[in-house]
């Protein structure tokens, strides 16, 4: 977990965030001159500092990154048990998000 606190809310920068319109935001790994994490979106446009994305597009709802579900121990155990299922079926079964 890479925590960042804004307005008393702890954001895990290792997660993606979904705004109210369904746009996905993720930390770029960069920091603004004010030491704020920079977020990029799947909708294009300029990267924004997290406080700006939160203000203009929030709330920002955390969700796991796609790779986090598939690389987890639960997926490995599924394969060991001999199950064959799509990524979507696996995510639905464990209540995860792809």
JSON list of C-alpha atoms in Angstrom, two decimals:
[
{"chain": "A", "resi": 1, "resn": "UNK", "atom": "CA", "xyz": [0.00, 0.00, 0.00]},
{"chain": "A", "resi": 2, "resn": "UNK", "atom": "CA", "xyz": [1.25, 3.46, -0.91]},
{"chain": "A", "resi": 3, "resn": "UNK", "atom": "CA", "xyz": [-0.90, 5.78, 1.24]},
{"chain": "A", "resi": 4, "resn": "UNK", "atom": "CA", "xyz": [-1.62, 9.43, 0.57]},
{"chain": "A", "resi": 5, "resn": "UNK", "atom": "CA", "xyz": [-3.91, 11.46, 2.84]},
{"chain": "A", "resi": 6, "resn": "UNK", "atom": "CA", "xyz": [-6.12, 14.20, 1.38]},
{"chain": "A", "resi": 7, "resn": "UNK", "atom": "CA", "xyz": [-8.96, 15.90, 3.30]},
{"chain": "A", "resi": 8, "resn": "UNK", "atom": "CA", "xyz": [-8.66, 13.23, 6.00]},
{"chain": "A", "resi": 9, "resn": "UNK", "atom": "CA", "xyz": [-9.18, 10.41, 3.48]},
{"chain": "A", "resi": 10, "resn": "UNK", "atom": "CA", "xyz": [-6.43, 7.83, 3.00]},
{"chain": "A", "resi": 11, "resn": "UNK", "atom": "CA", "xyz": [-5.95, 6.94, -0.67]},
{"chain": "A", "resi": 12, "resn": "UNK", "atom": "CA", "xyz": [-4.03, 3.78, -1.56]},
{"chain": "A", "resi": 13, "resn": "UNK", "atom": "CA", "xyz": [-2.08, 4.86, -4.62]},
{"chain": "A", "resi": 14, "resn": "UNK", "atom": "CA", "xyz": [-1.57, 1.22, -5.59]},
{"chain": "A", "resi": 15, "resn": "UNK", "atom": "CA", "xyz": [-5.29, 1.07, -6.48]},
{"chain": "A", "resi": 16, "resn": "UNK", "atom": "CA", "xyz": [-7.13, 2.49, -9.43]},
{"chain": "A", "resi": 17, "resn": "UNK", "atom": "CA", "xyz": [-9.98, 4.89, -8.75]},
{"chain": "A", "resi": 18, "resn": "UNK", "atom": "CA", "xyz": [-13.28, 5.29, -10.60]},
{"chain": "A", "resi": 19, "resn": "UNK", "atom": "CA", "xyz": [-14.95, 8.68, -10.68]},
{"chain": "A", "resi": 20, "resn": "UNK", "atom": "CA", "xyz": [-18.68, 9.39, -10.76]},
{"chain": "A", "resi": 21, "resn": "UNK", "atom": "CA", "xyz": [-18.80, 9.15, -14.56]},
{"chain": "A", "resi": 22, "resn": "UNK", "atom": "CA", "xyz": [-16.96, 5.80, -14.72]},
{"chain": "A", "resi": 23, "resn": "UNK", "atom": "CA", "xyz": [-13.58, 7.19, -15.77]},
{"chain": "A", "resi": 24, "resn": "UNK", "atom": "CA", "xyz": [-10.69, 5.22, -14.30]},
{"chain": "A", "resi": 25, "resn": "UNK", "atom": "CA", "xyz": [-7.85, 7.15, -12.65]},
{"chain": "A", "resi": 26, "resn": "UNK", "atom": "CA", "xyz": [-4.48, 5.70, -11.63]},
{"chain": "A", "resi": 27, "resn": "UNK", "atom": "CA", "xyz": [-1.33, 7.09, -10.04]},
{"chain": "A", "resi": 28, "resn": "UNK", "atom": "CA", "xyz": [1.31, 7.68, -12.69]},
{"chain": "A", "resi": 29, "resn": "UNK", "atom": "CA", "xyz": [4.13, 7.25, -10.18]},
{"chain": "A", "resi": 30, "resn": "UNK", "atom": "CA", "xyz": [4.93, 10.95, -10.53]},
{"chain": "A", "resi": 31, "resn": "UNK", "atom": "CA", "xyz": [4.52, 13.77, -8.02]},
{"chain": "A", "resi": 32, "resn": "UNK", "atom": "CA", "xyz": [3.48, 17.40, -8.60]},
{"chain": "A", "resi": 33, "resn": "UNK", "atom": "CA", "xyz": [5.80, 20.25, -7.53]},
{"chain": "A", "resi": 34, "resn": "UNK", "atom": "CA", "xyz": [3.54, 20.50, -4.44]},
{"chain": "A", "resi": 35, "resn": "UNK", "atom": "CA", "xyz": [4.33, 16.81, -3.62]},
{"chain": "A", "resi": 36, "resn": "UNK", "atom": "CA", "xyz": [0.85, 15.59, -4.63]},
{"chain": "A", "resi": 37, "resn": "UNK", "atom": "CA", "xyz": [0.46, 12.31, -6.54]},
{"chain": "A", "resi": 38, "resn": "UNK", "atom": "CA", "xyz": [-0.30, 12.76, -10.23]},
{"chain": "A", "resi": 39, "resn": "UNK", "atom": "CA", "xyz": [-3.23, 10.76, -11.63]},
{"chain": "A", "resi": 40, "resn": "UNK", "atom": "CA", "xyz": [-3.81, 9.84, -15.26]},
{"chain": "A", "resi": 41, "resn": "UNK", "atom": "CA", "xyz": [-7.17, 8.75, -16.64]},
{"chain": "A", "resi": 42, "resn": "UNK", "atom": "CA", "xyz": [-8.35, 6.29, -19.25]},
{"chain": "A", "resi": 43, "resn": "UNK", "atom": "CA", "xyz": [-10.29, 9.17, -20.84]},
{"chain": "A", "resi": 44, "resn": "UNK", "atom": "CA", "xyz": [-7.14, 10.95, -21.94]},
{"chain": "A", "resi": 45, "resn": "UNK", "atom": "CA", "xyz": [-6.39, 14.55, -21.21]},
{"chain": "A", "resi": 46, "resn": "UNK", "atom": "CA", "xyz": [-3.71, 15.92, -18.93]},
{"chain": "A", "resi": 47, "resn": "UNK", "atom": "CA", "xyz": [-2.60, 14.20, -15.74]},
{"chain": "A", "resi": 48, "resn": "UNK", "atom": "CA", "xyz": [-3.95, 15.88, -12.61]},
{"chain": "A", "resi": 49, "resn": "UNK", "atom": "CA", "xyz": [-2.77, 16.08, -9.01]},
{"chain": "A", "resi": 50, "resn": "UNK", "atom": "CA", "xyz": [-4.97, 13.85, -6.85]},
{"chain": "A", "resi": 51, "resn": "UNK", "atom": "CA", "xyz": [-6.55, 16.80, -4.99]},
{"chain": "A", "resi": 52, "resn": "UNK", "atom": "CA", "xyz": [-7.64, 18.34, -8.32]},
{"chain": "A", "resi": 53, "resn": "UNK", "atom": "CA", "xyz": [-9.01, 15.05, -9.65]},
{"chain": "A", "resi": 54, "resn": "UNK", "atom": "CA", "xyz": [-10.83, 14.56, -6.35]},
{"chain": "A", "resi": 55, "resn": "UNK", "atom": "CA", "xyz": [-12.30, 18.08, -6.45]},
{"chain": "A", "resi": 56, "resn": "UNK", "atom": "CA", "xyz": [-13.35, 18.13, -10.11]},
{"chain": "A", "resi": 57, "resn": "UNK", "atom": "CA", "xyz": [-14.19, 14.46, -10.71]},
{"chain": "A", "resi": 58, "resn": "UNK", "atom": "CA", "xyz": [-14.77, 12.93, -7.26]},
{"chain": "A", "resi": 59, "resn": "UNK", "atom": "CA", "xyz": [-15.58, 11.09, -5.32]},
{"chain": "A", "resi": 60, "resn": "UNK", "atom": "CA", "xyz": [-12.83, 8.70, -6.36]},
{"chain": "A", "resi": 61, "resn": "UNK", "atom": "CA", "xyz": [-13.89, 5.14, -5.61]},
{"chain": "A", "resi": 62, "resn": "UNK", "atom": "CA", "xyz": [-10.98, 2.73, -5.13]},
{"chain": "A", "resi": 63, "resn": "UNK", "atom": "CA", "xyz": [-10.81, -0.56, -6.98]},
{"chain": "A", "resi": 64, "resn": "UNK", "atom": "CA", "xyz": [-8.12, -3.16, -7.50]},
{"chain": "A", "resi": 65, "resn": "UNK", "atom": "CA", "xyz": [-5.95, -2.97, -10.58]},
{"chain": "A", "resi": 66, "resn": "UNK", "atom": "CA", "xyz": [-6.69, -5.66, -13.17]},
{"chain": "A", "resi": 67, "resn": "UNK", "atom": "CA", "xyz": [-3.40, -7.40, -12.55]},
{"chain": "A", "resi": 68, "resn": "UNK", "atom": "CA", "xyz": [-3.96, -7.55, -8.80]},
{"chain": "A", "resi": 69, "resn": "UNK", "atom": "CA", "xyz": [-6.82, -10.05, -9.10]},
{"chain": "A", "resi": 70, "resn": "UNK", "atom": "CA", "xyz": [-5.21, -12.43, -11.56]},
{"chain": "A", "resi": 71, "resn": "UNK", "atom": "CA", "xyz": [-1.84, -12.52, -9.82]},
{"chain": "A", "resi": 72, "resn": "UNK", "atom": "CA", "xyz": [-3.33, -13.17, -6.38]},
{"chain": "A", "resi": 73, "resn": "UNK", "atom": "CA", "xyz": [-3.07, -16.36, -4.36]},
{"chain": "A", "resi": 74, "resn": "UNK", "atom": "CA", "xyz": [-6.76, -17.13, -4.96]},
{"chain": "A", "resi": 75, "resn": "UNK", "atom": "CA", "xyz": [-6.18, -17.40, -8.71]},
{"chain": "A", "resi": 76, "resn": "UNK", "atom": "CA", "xyz": [-3.19, -19.69, -8.19]},
{"chain": "A", "resi": 77, "resn": "UNK", "atom": "CA", "xyz": [-5.26, -21.94, -5.94]},
{"chain": "A", "resi": 78, "resn": "UNK", "atom": "CA", "xyz": [-7.99, -22.04, -8.59]},
{"chain": "A", "resi": 79, "resn": "UNK", "atom": "CA", "xyz": [-5.51, -23.35, -11.15]},
{"chain": "A", "resi": 80, "resn": "UNK", "atom": "CA", "xyz": [-4.08, -25.89, -8.72]},
{"chain": "A", "resi": 81, "resn": "UNK", "atom": "CA", "xyz": [-7.56, -27.20, -8.03]},
{"chain": "A", "resi": 82, "resn": "UNK", "atom": "CA", "xyz": [-8.02, -27.84, -11.75]},
{"chain": "A", "resi": 83, "resn": "UNK", "atom": "CA", "xyz": [-10.69, -25.25, -12.47]},
{"chain": "A", "resi": 84, "resn": "UNK", "atom": "CA", "xyz": [-10.78, -23.78, -15.94]},
{"chain": "A", "resi": 85, "resn": "UNK", "atom": "CA", "xyz": [-12.61, -20.50, -16.16]},
{"chain": "A", "resi": 86, "resn": "UNK", "atom": "CA", "xyz": [-12.29, -17.13, -17.83]},
{"chain": "A", "resi": 87, "resn": "UNK", "atom": "CA", "xyz": [-10.92, -14.10, -16.02]},
{"chain": "A", "resi": 88, "resn": "UNK", "atom": "CA", "xyz": [-14.46, -12.71, -15.81]},
{"chain": "A", "resi": 89, "resn": "UNK", "atom": "CA", "xyz": [-15.85, -15.94, -14.31]},
{"chain": "A", "resi": 90, "resn": "UNK", "atom": "CA", "xyz": [-13.03, -16.00, -11.76]},
{"chain": "A", "resi": 91, "resn": "UNK", "atom": "CA", "xyz": [-13.61, -12.36, -10.76]},
{"chain": "A", "resi": 92, "resn": "UNK", "atom": "CA", "xyz": [-17.36, -12.94, -10.40]},
{"chain": "A", "resi": 93, "resn": "UNK", "atom": "CA", "xyz": [-16.76, -16.03, -8.25]},
{"chain": "A", "resi": 94, "resn": "UNK", "atom": "CA", "xyz": [-14.44, -14.27, -5.80]},
{"chain": "A", "resi": 95, "resn": "UNK", "atom": "CA", "xyz": [-16.31, -10.95, -5.88]},
{"chain": "A", "resi": 96, "resn": "UNK", "atom": "CA", "xyz": [-13.33, -9.13, -7.38]},
{"chain": "A", "resi": 97, "resn": "UNK", "atom": "CA", "xyz": [-13.06, -6.57, -10.11]},
{"chain": "A", "resi": 98, "resn": "UNK", "atom": "CA", "xyz": [-11.10, -7.19, -13.29]}
]
